[in-house]
Amino acid sequence: MIDSAEPQSSLRRALGLLRLVGAAEAGGIRLKDLAEQAGCSQPTAHRALQDLAAEGFVEQIGKRYRLALDFFVLAARAGHADGLRDLAKPVLLRLSATLTDTIFLLVRNGYEAVCLDRIEGPFPIRSFTGDIGGKVPLGLGQGSLAILAHLPEAEREAVIRFNVPRLLDRGFLDEAGLRVELEKAREQGWVNLNTGLIPGMAGLGVPVFDAQGRAVAALSVGTLADRLRPERLPGVVAILKAEAATLGAMLNPFDTALRHPSRSLSSVA
Amino acid sequence: MIDSAEPQSSLRRALGLLRLVGAAEAGGIRLKDLAEQAGCSQPTAHRALQDLAAEGFVEQIGKRYRLALDFFVLAARAGHADGLRDLAKPVLLRLSATLTDTIFLLVRNGYEAVCLDRIEGPFPIRSFTGDIGGKVPLGLGQGSLAILAHLPEAEREAVIRFNVPRLLDRGFLDEAGLRVELEKAREQGWVNLNTGLIPGMAGLGVPVFDAQGRAVAALSVGTLADRLRPERLPGVVAILKAEAATLGAMLNPFDTALRHPSRSLSSVA
DNA sequence: CTCAATAATTCCGTTATATGAAATTTATTG
DNA sequence: CAATAAATTTCATATAACGGAATTATTGAG
């Protein structure tokens, strides 16, 4: 309803509906509300939803629409987009095995960091990003901060401008505090904050740089504050940084592949 | 190209394109090939892709289109459909902590089982379903078999009819072998196969029943064959079955909630 | 570096189909 | 079991989706 620019094409409208279905509570959403929120007539919404359902993107349980599992399956492939998730899998597994803590792989996506993968440690960790597919504003959480800190200055400033209000909203750092943390992160090359969701929890994040030296992702660890005390911290930092470097190095060849893509694409099943 | 029924609406066509983008190799797919595979003109594909990109469902890297991360983020919510994933999280965490093996949560989706969640154990497991969002024909893999075995007869037969060719394709059980396994699974209430992807790996699956007693999901464990030898196996079975029962019981109340949904839905942000 | 060749994008007249009002059926609620 | 509200269907209309053809950009070869 806050939308100003009305999408003009039927496709845009339908995708908006799809988004609304995704945003709905777990129980699903009714046609009436959908039409209202989308600002279109009920018949229009109805037809779009029928098509969406026919293609397996939404399902209709009784009178309520929700995202279908097929959609989930299709979208899981989006994470594979640049192969990062597959490349990072062994890295995450190694980290998980070595540190026995919860490990996160975050990627930058505009003003946010998205959790691309996560391996659970023995302690249940509540992170800002939540589960796989979750996102946070850049600047909130260790990995997210690590990415932001190492962005090119102009870009970083743009993100800060955009995100500071959102961070305040969520009751965390104000701009001054954020800048202090960013400065520290840039100096150290890693982020260690104890301002987790739960007292006693802590985390550590390091940036991952691609071939062009841009901070495109982050590896991070979530654990008990106890497990990041001075005697263990440096070791964890070293391990994380090493794996981040490994991952960054693997980003190289693939990026090259993108510039000179194989033409095996035409033979898709 | 095998399609017979041409979708009549522009929306169906566009969703088909989206699906093709998802099916494309990691490097993305070009407009030309997309149009060709979808059986529509290039301008049509182009316009649809522009809209898809504008809504954040696909992204254009150079001349190639791929699924966007926004899409991934949106779809993460699809797994929450009936709240199963959230409900199961503590169950998976407990299992992971108790067994220190890789734990899978599978849900039935038509003729397939979809991996809704997965917690990594210390040994890297290659499963049929692969990662979260992966799917397998019902009947392939322990959890998948567990679900199939406990479906109502008519439904089970329908699935078998449909899936046997696909199982053969993938070089696994023929119909006779499958039926033997199903019979055993039904008698035991659990599935233990050593026909994993890698020799030396094994798995164990148990069905999860909803309030109506239908096998809607499965919990399974993937580990080293060594760790499922007779002295440990019964314990693991007992633990898995207990957690499956717990999870099944939790399915109850929510199902009720679906029948009498709260009207808090109208207040979606 | 220049010149094909191929793909991406834009234009445009035509037509298919997306649209909302109104009517009809189906569910929900008091 | 009414009475109300939501979901669907119908239908005449207008829109925006369509593909052929033209244009521009990209890629590859000589």
PDB file of C-alpha atoms in Angstrom, chain A residues 102 123-127 142 192-203 221-228:
ATOM      1  CA  THR A 102      28.110 -22.899  14.280  1.00  0.00           C
ATOM      2  CA  PHE A 123      25.086 -25.001  20.822  1.00  0.00           C
ATOM      3  CA  PRO A 124      21.891 -23.696  19.326  1.00  0.00           C
ATOM      4  CA  ILE A 125      22.731 -20.261  17.990  1.00  0.00           C
ATOM      5  CA  ARG A 126      20.181 -17.565  17.334  1.00  0.00           C
ATOM      6  CA  SER A 127      21.689 -15.325  14.742  1.00  0.00           C
ATOM      7  CA  GLN A 142      29.719  -9.991  12.658  1.00  0.00           C
ATOM      8  CA  ASN A 192      34.348  -9.798  17.044  1.00  0.00           C
ATOM      9  CA  LEU A 193      31.272  -8.541  18.804  1.00  0.00           C
ATOM     10  CA  ASN A 194      29.537  -9.796  21.842  1.00  0.00           C
ATOM     11  CA  THR A 195      26.343  -7.941  21.176  1.00  0.00           C
ATOM     12  CA  GLY A 196      24.583 -11.066  20.143  1.00  0.00           C
ATOM     13  CA  LEU A 197      20.916 -11.730  20.540  1.00  0.00           C
ATOM     14  CA  ILE A 198      21.518 -13.564  23.768  1.00  0.00           C
ATOM     15  CA  PRO A 199      23.946 -12.566  26.499  1.00  0.00           C
ATOM     16  CA  GLY A 200      26.795 -14.988  26.697  1.00  0.00           C
ATOM     17  CA  MET A 201      26.790 -15.629  22.975  1.00  0.00           C
ATOM     18  CA  ALA A 202      29.434 -14.191  20.707  1.00  0.00           C
ATOM     19  CA  GLY A 203      30.581 -14.323  17.147  1.00  0.00           C
ATOM     20  CA  VAL A 221      31.287 -18.303  13.654  1.00  0.00           C
ATOM     21  CA  GLY A 222      28.644 -18.139  16.328  1.00  0.00           C
ATOM     22  CA  THR A 223      29.356 -19.620  19.699  1.00  0.00           C
ATOM     23  CA  LEU A 224      29.435 -19.085  23.446  1.00  0.00           C
ATOM     24  CA  ALA A 225      31.261 -15.935  24.535  1.00  0.00           C
ATOM     25  CA  ASP A 226      33.314 -18.232  26.684  1.00  0.00           C
ATOM     26  CA  ARG A 227      34.718 -19.918  23.648  1.00  0.00           C
ATOM     27  CA  LEU A 228      36.102 -16.700  22.210  1.00  0.00           C
TER      28      LEU A 228
END
